Tab-separated table of C-alpha atoms in Angstrom:
chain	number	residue	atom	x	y	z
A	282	UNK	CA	107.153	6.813	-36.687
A	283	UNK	CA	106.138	3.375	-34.873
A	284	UNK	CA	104.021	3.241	-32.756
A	285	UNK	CA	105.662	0.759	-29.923
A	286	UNK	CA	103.270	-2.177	-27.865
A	287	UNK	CA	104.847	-3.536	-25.257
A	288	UNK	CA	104.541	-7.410	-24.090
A	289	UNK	CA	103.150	-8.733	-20.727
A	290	UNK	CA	103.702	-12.366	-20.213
A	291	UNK	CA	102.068	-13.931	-17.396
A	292	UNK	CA	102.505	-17.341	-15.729
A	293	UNK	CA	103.428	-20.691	-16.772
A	294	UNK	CA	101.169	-20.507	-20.106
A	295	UNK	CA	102.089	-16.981	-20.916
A	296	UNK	CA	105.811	-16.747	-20.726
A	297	UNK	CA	106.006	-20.392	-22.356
A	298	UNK	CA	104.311	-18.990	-25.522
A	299	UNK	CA	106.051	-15.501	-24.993
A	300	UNK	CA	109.427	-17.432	-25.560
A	301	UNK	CA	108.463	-18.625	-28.934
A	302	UNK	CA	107.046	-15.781	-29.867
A	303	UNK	CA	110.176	-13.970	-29.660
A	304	UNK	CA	112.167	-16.501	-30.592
A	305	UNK	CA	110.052	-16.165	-33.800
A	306	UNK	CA	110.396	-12.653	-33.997
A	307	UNK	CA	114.256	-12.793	-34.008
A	308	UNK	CA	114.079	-15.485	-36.841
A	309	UNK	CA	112.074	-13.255	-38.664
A	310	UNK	CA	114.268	-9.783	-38.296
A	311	UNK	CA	117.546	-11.295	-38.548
A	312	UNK	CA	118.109	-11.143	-34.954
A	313	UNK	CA	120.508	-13.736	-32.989
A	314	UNK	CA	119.669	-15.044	-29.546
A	315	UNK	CA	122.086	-12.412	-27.888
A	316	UNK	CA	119.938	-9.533	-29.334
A	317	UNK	CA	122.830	-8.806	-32.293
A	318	UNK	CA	121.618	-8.372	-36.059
A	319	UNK	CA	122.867	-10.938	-38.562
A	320	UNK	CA	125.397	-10.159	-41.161
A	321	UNK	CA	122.891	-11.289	-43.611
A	322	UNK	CA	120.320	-9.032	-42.185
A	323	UNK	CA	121.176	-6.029	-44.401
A	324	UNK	CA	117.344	-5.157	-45.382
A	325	UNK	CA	116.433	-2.077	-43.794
A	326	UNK	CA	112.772	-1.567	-44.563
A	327	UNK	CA	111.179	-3.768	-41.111
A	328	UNK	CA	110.383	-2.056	-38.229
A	329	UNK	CA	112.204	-3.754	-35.227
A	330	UNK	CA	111.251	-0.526	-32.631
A	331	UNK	CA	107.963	-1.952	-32.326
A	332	UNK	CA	108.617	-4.682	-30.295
A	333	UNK	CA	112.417	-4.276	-29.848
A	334	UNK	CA	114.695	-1.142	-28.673
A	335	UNK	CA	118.145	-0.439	-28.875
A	336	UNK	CA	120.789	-1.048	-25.764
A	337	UNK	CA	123.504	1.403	-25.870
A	338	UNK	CA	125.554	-1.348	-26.945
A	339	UNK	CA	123.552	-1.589	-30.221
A	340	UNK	CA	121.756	-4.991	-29.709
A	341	UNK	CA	118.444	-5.201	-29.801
A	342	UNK	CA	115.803	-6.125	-26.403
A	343	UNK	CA	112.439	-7.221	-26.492
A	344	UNK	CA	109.743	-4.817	-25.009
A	345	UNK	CA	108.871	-7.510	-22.971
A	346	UNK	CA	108.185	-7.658	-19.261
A	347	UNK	CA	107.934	-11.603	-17.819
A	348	UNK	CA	105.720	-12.283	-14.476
A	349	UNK	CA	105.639	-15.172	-12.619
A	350	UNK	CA	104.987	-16.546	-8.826
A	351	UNK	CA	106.728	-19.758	-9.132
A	352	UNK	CA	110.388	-19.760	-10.763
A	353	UNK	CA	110.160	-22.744	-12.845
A	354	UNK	CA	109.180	-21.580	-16.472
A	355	UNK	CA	111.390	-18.278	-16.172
A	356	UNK	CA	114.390	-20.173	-15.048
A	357	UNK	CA	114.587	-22.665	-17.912
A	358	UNK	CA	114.201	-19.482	-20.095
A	359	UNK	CA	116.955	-17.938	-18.373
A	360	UNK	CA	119.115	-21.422	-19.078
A	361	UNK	CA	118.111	-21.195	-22.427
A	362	UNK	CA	120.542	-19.671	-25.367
A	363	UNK	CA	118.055	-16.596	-25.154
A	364	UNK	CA	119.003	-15.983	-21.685
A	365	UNK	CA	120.286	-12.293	-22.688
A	366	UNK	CA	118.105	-11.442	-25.055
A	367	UNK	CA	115.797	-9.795	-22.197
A	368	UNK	CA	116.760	-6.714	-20.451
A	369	UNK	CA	116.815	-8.688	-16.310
A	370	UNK	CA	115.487	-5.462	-14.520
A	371	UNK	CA	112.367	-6.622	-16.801
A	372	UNK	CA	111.936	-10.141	-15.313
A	373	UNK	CA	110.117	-10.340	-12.278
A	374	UNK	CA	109.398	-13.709	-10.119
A	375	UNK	CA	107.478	-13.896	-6.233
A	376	UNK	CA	109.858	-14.000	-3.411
A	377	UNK	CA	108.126	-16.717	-1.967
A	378	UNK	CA	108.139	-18.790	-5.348
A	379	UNK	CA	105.065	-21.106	-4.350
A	380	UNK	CA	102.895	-20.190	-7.390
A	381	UNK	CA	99.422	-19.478	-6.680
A	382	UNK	CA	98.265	-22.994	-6.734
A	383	UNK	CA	95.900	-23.261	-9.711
A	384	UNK	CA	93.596	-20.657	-7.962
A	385	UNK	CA	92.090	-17.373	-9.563
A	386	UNK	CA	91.447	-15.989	-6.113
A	387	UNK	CA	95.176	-16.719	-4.811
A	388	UNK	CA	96.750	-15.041	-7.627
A	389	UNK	CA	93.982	-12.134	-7.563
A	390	UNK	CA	95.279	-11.028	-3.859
A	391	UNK	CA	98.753	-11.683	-4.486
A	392	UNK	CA	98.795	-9.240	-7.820
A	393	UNK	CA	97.162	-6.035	-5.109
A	394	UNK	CA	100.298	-7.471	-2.609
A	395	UNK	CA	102.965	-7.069	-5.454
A	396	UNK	CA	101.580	-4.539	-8.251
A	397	UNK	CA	103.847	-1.545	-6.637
A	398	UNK	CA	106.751	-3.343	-8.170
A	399	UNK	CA	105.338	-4.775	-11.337
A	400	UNK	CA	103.665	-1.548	-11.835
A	401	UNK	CA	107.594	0.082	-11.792
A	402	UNK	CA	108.917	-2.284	-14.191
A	403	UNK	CA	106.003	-1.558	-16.704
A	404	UNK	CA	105.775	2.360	-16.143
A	405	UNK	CA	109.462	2.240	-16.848
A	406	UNK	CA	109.095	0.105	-20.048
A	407	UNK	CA	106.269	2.662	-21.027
A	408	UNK	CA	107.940	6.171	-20.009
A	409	UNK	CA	110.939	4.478	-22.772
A	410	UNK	CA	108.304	4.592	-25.351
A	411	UNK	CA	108.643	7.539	-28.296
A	412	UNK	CA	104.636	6.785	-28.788
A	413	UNK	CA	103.067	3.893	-27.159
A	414	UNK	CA	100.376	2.651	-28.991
A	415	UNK	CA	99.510	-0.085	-25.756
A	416	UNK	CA	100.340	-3.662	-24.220
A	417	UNK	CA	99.557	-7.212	-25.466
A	418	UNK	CA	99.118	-9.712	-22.392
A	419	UNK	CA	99.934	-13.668	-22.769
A	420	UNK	CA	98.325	-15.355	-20.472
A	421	UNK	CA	96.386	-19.026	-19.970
A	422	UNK	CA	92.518	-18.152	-18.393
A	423	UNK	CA	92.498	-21.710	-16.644
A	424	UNK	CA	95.229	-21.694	-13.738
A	425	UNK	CA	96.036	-19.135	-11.361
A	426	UNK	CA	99.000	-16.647	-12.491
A	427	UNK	CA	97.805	-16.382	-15.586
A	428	UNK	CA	94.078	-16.011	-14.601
A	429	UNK	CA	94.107	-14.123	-11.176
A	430	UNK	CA	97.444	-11.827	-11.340
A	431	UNK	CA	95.717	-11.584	-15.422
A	432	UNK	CA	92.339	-10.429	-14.195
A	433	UNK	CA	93.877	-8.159	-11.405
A	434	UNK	CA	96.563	-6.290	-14.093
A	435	UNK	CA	93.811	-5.702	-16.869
A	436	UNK	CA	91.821	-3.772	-14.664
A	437	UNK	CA	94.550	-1.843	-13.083
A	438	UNK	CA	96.170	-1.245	-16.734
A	439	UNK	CA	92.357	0.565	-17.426
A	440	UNK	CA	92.843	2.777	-14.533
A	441	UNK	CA	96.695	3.455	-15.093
A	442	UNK	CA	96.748	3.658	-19.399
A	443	UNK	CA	93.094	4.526	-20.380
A	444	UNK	CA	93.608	5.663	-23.537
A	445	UNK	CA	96.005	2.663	-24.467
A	446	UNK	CA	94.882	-0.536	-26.173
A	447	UNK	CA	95.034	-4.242	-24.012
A	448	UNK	CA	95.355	-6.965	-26.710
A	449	UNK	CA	95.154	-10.144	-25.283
A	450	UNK	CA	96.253	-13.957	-26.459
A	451	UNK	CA	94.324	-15.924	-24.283
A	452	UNK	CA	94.234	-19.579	-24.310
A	453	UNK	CA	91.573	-21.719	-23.337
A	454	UNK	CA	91.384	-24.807	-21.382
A	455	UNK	CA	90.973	-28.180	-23.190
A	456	UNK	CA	87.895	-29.298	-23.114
A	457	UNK	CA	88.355	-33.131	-24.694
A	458	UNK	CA	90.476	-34.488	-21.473
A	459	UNK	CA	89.488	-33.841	-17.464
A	460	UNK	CA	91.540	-31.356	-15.992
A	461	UNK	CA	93.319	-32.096	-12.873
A	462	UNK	CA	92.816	-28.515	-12.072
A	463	UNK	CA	89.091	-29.142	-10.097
A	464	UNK	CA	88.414	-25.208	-10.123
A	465	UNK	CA	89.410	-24.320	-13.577
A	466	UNK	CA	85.857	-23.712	-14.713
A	467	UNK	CA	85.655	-20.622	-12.006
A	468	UNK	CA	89.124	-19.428	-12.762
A	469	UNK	CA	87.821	-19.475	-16.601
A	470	UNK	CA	84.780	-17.472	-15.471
A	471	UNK	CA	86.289	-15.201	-13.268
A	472	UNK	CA	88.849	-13.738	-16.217
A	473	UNK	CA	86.271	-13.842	-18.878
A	474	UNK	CA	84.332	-11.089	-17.530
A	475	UNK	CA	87.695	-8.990	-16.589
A	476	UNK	CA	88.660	-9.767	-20.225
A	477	UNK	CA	85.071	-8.844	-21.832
A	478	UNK	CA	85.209	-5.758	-19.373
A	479	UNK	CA	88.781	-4.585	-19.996
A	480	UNK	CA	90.473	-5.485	-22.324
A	481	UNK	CA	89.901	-4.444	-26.097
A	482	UNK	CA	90.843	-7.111	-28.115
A	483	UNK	CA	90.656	-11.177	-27.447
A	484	UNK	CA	92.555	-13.498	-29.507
A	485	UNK	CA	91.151	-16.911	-28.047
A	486	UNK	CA	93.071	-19.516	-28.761
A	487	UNK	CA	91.620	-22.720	-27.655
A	488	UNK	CA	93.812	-26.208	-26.352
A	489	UNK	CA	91.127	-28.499	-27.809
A	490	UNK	CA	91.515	-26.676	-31.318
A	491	UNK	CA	95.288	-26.254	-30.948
A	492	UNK	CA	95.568	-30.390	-30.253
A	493	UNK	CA	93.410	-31.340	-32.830
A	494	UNK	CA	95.379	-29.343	-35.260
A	495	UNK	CA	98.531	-30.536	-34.451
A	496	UNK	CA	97.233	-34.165	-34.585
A	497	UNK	CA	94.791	-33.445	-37.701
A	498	UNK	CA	96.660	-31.149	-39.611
A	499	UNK	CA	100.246	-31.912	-38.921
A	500	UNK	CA	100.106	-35.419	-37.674
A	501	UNK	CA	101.972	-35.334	-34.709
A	502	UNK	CA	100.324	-38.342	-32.180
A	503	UNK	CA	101.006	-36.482	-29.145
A	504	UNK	CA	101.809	-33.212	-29.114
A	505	UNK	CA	104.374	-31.395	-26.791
A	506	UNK	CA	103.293	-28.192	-25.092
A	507	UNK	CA	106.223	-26.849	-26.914
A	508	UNK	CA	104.949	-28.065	-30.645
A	509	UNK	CA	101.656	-26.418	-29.485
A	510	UNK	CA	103.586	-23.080	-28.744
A	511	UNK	CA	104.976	-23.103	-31.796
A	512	UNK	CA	101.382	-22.735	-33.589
A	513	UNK	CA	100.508	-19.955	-31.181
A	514	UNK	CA	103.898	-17.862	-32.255
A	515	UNK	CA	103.050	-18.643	-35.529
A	516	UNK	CA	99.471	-16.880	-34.893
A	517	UNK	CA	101.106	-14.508	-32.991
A	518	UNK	CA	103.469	-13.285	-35.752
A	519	UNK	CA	100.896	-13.429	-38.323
A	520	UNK	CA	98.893	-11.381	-37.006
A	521	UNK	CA	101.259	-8.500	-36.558
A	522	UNK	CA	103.826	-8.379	-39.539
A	523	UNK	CA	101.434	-5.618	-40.706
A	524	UNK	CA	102.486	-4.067	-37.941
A	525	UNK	CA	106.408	-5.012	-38.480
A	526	UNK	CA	106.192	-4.739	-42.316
A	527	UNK	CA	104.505	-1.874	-43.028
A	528	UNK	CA	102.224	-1.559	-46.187
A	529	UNK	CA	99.341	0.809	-47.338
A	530	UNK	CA	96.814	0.151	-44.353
A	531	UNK	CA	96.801	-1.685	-41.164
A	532	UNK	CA	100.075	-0.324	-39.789
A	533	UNK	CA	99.206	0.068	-36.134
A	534	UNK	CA	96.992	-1.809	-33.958
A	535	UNK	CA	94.538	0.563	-33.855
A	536	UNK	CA	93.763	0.027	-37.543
A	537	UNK	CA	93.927	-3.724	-37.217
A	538	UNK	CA	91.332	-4.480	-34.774
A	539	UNK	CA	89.219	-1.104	-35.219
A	540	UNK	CA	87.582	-2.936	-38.331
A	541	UNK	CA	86.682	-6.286	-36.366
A	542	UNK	CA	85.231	-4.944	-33.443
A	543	UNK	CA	81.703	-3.275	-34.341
A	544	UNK	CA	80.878	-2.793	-30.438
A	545	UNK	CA	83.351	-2.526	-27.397
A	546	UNK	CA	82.699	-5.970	-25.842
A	547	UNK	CA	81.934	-7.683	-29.169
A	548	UNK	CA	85.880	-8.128	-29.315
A	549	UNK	CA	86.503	-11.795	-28.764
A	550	UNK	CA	88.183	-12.944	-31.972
A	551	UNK	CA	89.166	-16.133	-33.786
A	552	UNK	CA	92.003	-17.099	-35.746
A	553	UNK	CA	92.828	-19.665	-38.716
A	554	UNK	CA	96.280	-20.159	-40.667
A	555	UNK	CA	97.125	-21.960	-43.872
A	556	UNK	CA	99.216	-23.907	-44.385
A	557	UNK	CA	100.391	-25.207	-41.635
A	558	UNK	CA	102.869	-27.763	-42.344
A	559	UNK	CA	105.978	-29.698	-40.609
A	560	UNK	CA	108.828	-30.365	-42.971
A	561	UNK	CA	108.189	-33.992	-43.451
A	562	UNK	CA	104.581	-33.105	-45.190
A	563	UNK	CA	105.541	-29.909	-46.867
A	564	UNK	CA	105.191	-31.644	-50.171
A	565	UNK	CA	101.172	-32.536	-49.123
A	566	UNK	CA	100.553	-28.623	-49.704
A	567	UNK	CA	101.380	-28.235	-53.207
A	568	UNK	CA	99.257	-25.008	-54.276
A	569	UNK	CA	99.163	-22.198	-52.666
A	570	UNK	CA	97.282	-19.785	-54.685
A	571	UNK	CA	95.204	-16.578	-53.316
A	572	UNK	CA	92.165	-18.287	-53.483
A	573	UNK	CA	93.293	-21.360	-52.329
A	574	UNK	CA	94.373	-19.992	-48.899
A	575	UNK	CA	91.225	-17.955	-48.790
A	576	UNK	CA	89.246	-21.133	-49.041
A	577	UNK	CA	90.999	-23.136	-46.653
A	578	UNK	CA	91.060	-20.126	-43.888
A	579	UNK	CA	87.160	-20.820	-44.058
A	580	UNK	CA	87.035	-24.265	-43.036
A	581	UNK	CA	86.980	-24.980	-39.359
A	582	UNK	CA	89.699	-27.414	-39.432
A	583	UNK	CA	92.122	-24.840	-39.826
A	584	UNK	CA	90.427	-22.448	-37.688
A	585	UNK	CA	92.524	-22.413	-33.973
A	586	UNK	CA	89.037	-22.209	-31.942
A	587	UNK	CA	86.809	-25.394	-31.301
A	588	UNK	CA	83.189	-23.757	-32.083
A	589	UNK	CA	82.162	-26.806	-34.859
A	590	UNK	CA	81.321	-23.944	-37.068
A	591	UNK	CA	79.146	-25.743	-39.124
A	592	UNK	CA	77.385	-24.033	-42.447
A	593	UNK	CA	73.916	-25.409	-41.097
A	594	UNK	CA	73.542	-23.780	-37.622
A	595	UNK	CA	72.282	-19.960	-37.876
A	596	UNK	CA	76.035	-18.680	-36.609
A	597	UNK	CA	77.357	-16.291	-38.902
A	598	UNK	CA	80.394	-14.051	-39.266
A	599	UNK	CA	80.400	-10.274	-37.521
A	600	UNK	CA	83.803	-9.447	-39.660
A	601	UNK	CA	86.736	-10.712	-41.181
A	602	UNK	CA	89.963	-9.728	-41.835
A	603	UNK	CA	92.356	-11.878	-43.775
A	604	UNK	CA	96.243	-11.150	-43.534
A	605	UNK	CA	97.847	-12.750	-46.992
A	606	UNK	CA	101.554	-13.073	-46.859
A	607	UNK	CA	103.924	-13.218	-49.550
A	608	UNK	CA	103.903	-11.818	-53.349
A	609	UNK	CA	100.934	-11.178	-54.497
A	610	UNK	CA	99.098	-9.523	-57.197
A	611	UNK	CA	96.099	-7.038	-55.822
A	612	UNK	CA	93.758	-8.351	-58.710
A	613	UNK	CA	94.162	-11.692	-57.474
A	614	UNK	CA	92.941	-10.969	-54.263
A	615	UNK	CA	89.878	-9.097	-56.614
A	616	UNK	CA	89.111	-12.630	-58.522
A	617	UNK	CA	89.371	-14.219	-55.222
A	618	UNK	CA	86.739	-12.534	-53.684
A	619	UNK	CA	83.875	-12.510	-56.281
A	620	UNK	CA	84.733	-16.164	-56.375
A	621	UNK	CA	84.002	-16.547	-52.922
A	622	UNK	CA	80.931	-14.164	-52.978
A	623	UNK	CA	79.176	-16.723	-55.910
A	624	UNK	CA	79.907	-19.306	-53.940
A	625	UNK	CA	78.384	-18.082	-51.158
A	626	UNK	CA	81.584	-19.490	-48.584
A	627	UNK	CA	80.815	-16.934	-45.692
A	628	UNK	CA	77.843	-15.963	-43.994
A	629	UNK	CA	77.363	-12.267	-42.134
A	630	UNK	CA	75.249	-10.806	-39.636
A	631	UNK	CA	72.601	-8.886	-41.874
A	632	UNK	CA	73.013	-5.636	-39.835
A	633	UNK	CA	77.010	-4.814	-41.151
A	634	UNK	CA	78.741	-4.851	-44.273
A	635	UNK	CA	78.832	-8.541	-45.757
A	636	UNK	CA	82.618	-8.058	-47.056
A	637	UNK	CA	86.382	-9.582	-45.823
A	638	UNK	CA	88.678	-7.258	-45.615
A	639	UNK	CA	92.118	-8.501	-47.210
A	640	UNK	CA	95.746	-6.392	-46.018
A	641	UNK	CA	98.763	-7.293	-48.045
A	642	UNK	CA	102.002	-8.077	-45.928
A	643	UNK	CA	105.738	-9.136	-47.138
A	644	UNK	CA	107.238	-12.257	-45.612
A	645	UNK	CA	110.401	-11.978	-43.753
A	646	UNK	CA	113.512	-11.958	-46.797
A	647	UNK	CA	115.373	-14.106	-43.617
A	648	UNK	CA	113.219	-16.956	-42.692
A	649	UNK	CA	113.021	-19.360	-45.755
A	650	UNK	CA	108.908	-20.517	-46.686
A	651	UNK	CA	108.667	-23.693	-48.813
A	652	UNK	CA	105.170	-21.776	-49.728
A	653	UNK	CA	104.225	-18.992	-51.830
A	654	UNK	CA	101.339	-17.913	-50.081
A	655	UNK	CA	100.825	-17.875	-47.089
A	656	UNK	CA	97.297	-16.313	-44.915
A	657	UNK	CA	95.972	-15.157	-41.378
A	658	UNK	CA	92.256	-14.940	-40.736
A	659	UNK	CA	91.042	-13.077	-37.824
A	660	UNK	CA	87.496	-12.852	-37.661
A	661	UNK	CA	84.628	-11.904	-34.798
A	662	UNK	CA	81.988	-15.033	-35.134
A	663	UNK	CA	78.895	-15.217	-33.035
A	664	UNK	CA	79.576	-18.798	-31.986
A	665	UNK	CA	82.699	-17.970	-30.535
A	666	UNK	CA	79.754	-17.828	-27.539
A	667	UNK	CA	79.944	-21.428	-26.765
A	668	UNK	CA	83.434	-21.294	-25.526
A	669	UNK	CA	82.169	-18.704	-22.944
A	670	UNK	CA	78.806	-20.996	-22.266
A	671	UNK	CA	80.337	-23.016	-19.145
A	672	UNK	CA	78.397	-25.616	-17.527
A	673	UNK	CA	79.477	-25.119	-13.901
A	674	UNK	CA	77.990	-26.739	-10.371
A	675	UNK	CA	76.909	-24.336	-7.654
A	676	UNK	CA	80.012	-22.575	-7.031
A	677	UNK	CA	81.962	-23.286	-3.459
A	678	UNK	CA	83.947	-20.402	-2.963
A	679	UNK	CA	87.403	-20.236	-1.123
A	680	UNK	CA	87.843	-19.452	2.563
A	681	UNK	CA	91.388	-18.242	2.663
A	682	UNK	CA	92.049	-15.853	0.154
A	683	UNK	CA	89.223	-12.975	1.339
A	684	UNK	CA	86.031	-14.162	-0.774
A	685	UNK	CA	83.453	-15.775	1.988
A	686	UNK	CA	81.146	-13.492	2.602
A	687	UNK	CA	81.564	-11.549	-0.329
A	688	UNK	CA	77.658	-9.851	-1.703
A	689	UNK	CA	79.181	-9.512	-4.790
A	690	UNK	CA	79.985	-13.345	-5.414
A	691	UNK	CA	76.362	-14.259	-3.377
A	692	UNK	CA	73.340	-15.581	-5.498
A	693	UNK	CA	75.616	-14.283	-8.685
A	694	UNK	CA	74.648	-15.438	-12.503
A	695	UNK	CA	76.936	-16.486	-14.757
A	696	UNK	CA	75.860	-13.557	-17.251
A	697	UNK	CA	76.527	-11.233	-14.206
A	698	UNK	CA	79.973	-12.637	-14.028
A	699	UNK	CA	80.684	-12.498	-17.535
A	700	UNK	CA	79.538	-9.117	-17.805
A	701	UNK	CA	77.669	-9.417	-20.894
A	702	UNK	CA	75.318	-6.630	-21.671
A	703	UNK	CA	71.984	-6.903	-23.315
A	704	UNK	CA	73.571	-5.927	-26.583
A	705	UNK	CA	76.330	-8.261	-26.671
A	706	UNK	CA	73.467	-11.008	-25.953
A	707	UNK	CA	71.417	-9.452	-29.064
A	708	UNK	CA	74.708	-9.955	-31.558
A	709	UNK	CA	75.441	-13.617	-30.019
A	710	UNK	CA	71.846	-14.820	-30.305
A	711	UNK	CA	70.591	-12.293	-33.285
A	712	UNK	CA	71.368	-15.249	-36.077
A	713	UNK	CA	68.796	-17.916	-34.542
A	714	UNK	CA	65.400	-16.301	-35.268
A	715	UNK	CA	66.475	-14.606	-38.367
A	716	UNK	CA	67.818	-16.713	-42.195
A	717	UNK	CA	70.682	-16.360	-42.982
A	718	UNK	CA	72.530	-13.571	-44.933
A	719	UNK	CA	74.727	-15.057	-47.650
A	720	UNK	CA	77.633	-12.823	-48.331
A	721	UNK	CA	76.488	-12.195	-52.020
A	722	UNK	CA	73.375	-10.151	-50.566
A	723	UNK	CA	74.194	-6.147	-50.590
A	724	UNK	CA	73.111	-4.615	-47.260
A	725	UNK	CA	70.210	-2.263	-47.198
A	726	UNK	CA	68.383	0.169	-44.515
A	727	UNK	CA	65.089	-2.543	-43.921
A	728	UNK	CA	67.879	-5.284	-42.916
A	729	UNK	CA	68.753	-3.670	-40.006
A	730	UNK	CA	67.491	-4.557	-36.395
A	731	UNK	CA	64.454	-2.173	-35.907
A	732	UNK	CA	64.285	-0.462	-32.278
A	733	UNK	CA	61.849	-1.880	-30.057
């Protein structure tokens, strides 16, 4: 039976990316913007129920549950020719409709003011559930919906659902062009340490990566926040058809992120995907073998997080886990490997198993691929560090939304607001003093850390 997750889009950011991802998602099952399955959609062996449940009128409705304080994003999705594709009693926007104003603190105090009624939409959603397996939040860390009302529902979602998962896709801030947005860098703070605290899983995907792929990579001069959103749905989708087309292992989330995640707050993840191509420069990919798409998921340029991974520094990989779509041949995957092993492509932390995990998925029989093969990498990296390592000025705190005087945010380090923990520091900063490990090297008892 599936195991269901339900969606929690928050804010501008969140609900802009939450609308292709779904828009995706019905490409991919044969689904048409009013919720009703294609005639062509006669293949039976995808799992809709676990993001989408049946209406009594047989059409199918996202498990989805949109928040916003300011009506503008929802509204044009409402105008949109997916306007009834989401159940309305699921949809919920501030009566007052100002926004919270590009302020973490605003939309903080106005998530304890309204979280009685988001609370009932999302209890509702759940108590529909056969077996929820837990929720997966979209949300931007930089402005205020998406960072304040964020912070303020993953820590109530601990307290309510403690024994269900919080998956996040959280984008970062670009960091090439000044933001208008003069706090951003505390709103950034402020929901990393919620999101190293609770949530279990972070999928960072970062602006500056995201623009220099679409400009890089698919040649597109200046990208629209909607060509952008497109290359987060097509993360987003990656990363669970193992979930939507089941194989032998990695069916639930559970299983997906379980082998990426050595230590609860060691959980911020980054992604890559190959190839990623428009239609005008499909013909500039014209191999797509196993190994090829391995490779390529190991160079940054394809990687959706701006960390300069570069081969000299001491960073090194934690885990890996590569989804390859499409037919392939298990012993290819085999060759593929040892290939990448002699050629010593990936480093790894010397204290875990020096291996990347490969899961097999099938690519939607309804959305045509002008490739063969196609792959998802989602590894845990110890530079993914520097996108937490903000340089920020001493911090001037708001006066009008209840944090003067505050002890807690008083003499306060940035460590202290990030939460880290004096073993999360030892895996970020265990690669400088020590060589090394090249992914050829077998793991034994003397190359673990010794206790002090």
């Amino acid at each position: 039976m599936p195991r269901e997750i339900i969606t929690l889009q928050l804010g501008q950011c969140g609900n802009q990316i939450g609308f292709e991802f779904w828009k995706q998602l019905c490409a991919e099952h044969g689904i048409s913007p009013e919720g009703i399955v294609e005639e062509f959609a006669t293949e039976g062996t995808d799992r809709k129920d676990v993001f989408f449940y049946q209406a009594d009128d047989e059409h199918y409705i996202p498990r989805a549950v949109l928040l916003d304080l300011e009506p503008r994003v929802i509204h044009s999705i409402l105008n949109s020719p997916y306007a009834n594709l989401y159940n309305p009693e699921n949809i919920y926007l501030s009566e007052h409709g100002g926004g919270a104003g590009n302020n973490w603190a605003s939309g903080f105090s106005q998530g304890e003011k309204i979280h009685e009624d988001i609370f009932d939409i999302i209890d509702r959603e759940a108590d529909g559930s056969d077996s929820l397996e837990g929720f997966v939040l979209c949300h931007s860390i930089a402005g205020g919906t998406g960072s304040g009302l964020g912070s303020y529902l993953l820590e109530r979602l601990n307290d309510r659902y403690p024994k269900k998962l919080v998956e996040t896709y959280s984008v970062f801030p670009n960091q090439d062009e000044m933001s208008d947005v003069v706090v951003q860098p505390y709103n950034s703070l402020l929901t990393l340490k919620r999101l190293t605290q609770n949530a279990d899983c972070v999928v960072v995907l970062d602006n500056t990566a995201l623009n220099r792929i679409a400009t890089d990579r698919l040649h597109i001069q200046n990208p629209s926040f909607s060509q952008i959103n497109q290359l987060v749905s097509t993360i987003m989708s990656a990363s669970t058809t193992t979930l939507r087309y089941p194989g032998y292992m990695n069916n639930d989330l559970i299983g997906l992120i379980a082998s990426l995640i050595p230590t609860p707050r060691l959980h911020f993840l980054m992604t890559g995907y190959t190839p990623l191509t428009t239609d005008q420069s499909v013909a500039s990919v014209r191999k797509t073998t196993v190994l090829d798409v391995m490779r390529r998921l190991l160079q940054p340029k394809n990687v959706m997080v701006s960390t300069g991974r570069d081969r000299q520094t001491n960073h090194c990989y934690i885990a890996i886990l590569n989804i390859i779509q499409g037919e392939v041949d298990p012993t290819q995957v085999h060759k593929s490997l040892q290939r990448i092993r002699e050629r010593k492509l990936a480093n790894f932390i010397p204290w875990g198993p020096a291996s990347i995990q490969v899961a097999l998925s099938r690519k939607s029989p309804y959305l045509p691929s002008a490739h063969r093969v196609s792959g998802l990498m989602m590894a845990n990296h110890t530079n993914i560090s520097s996108t937490h390592l903000l340089r920020l000025t001493k911090p001037q705190w708001p006066t009008d939304v209840g944090l003067v005087g505050s002890p807690s945010l008083q003499h306060i380090g940035i460590l202290d607001l990030l939460g880290w923990g004096p073993i999360h520091l030892l895996c970020i900063l265990w690669a400088h003093p020590h060589p090394l490990v090249p992914f050829s090297e077998s793991r034994t008892p003397s190359a673990r850390p010794k206790a002090a």
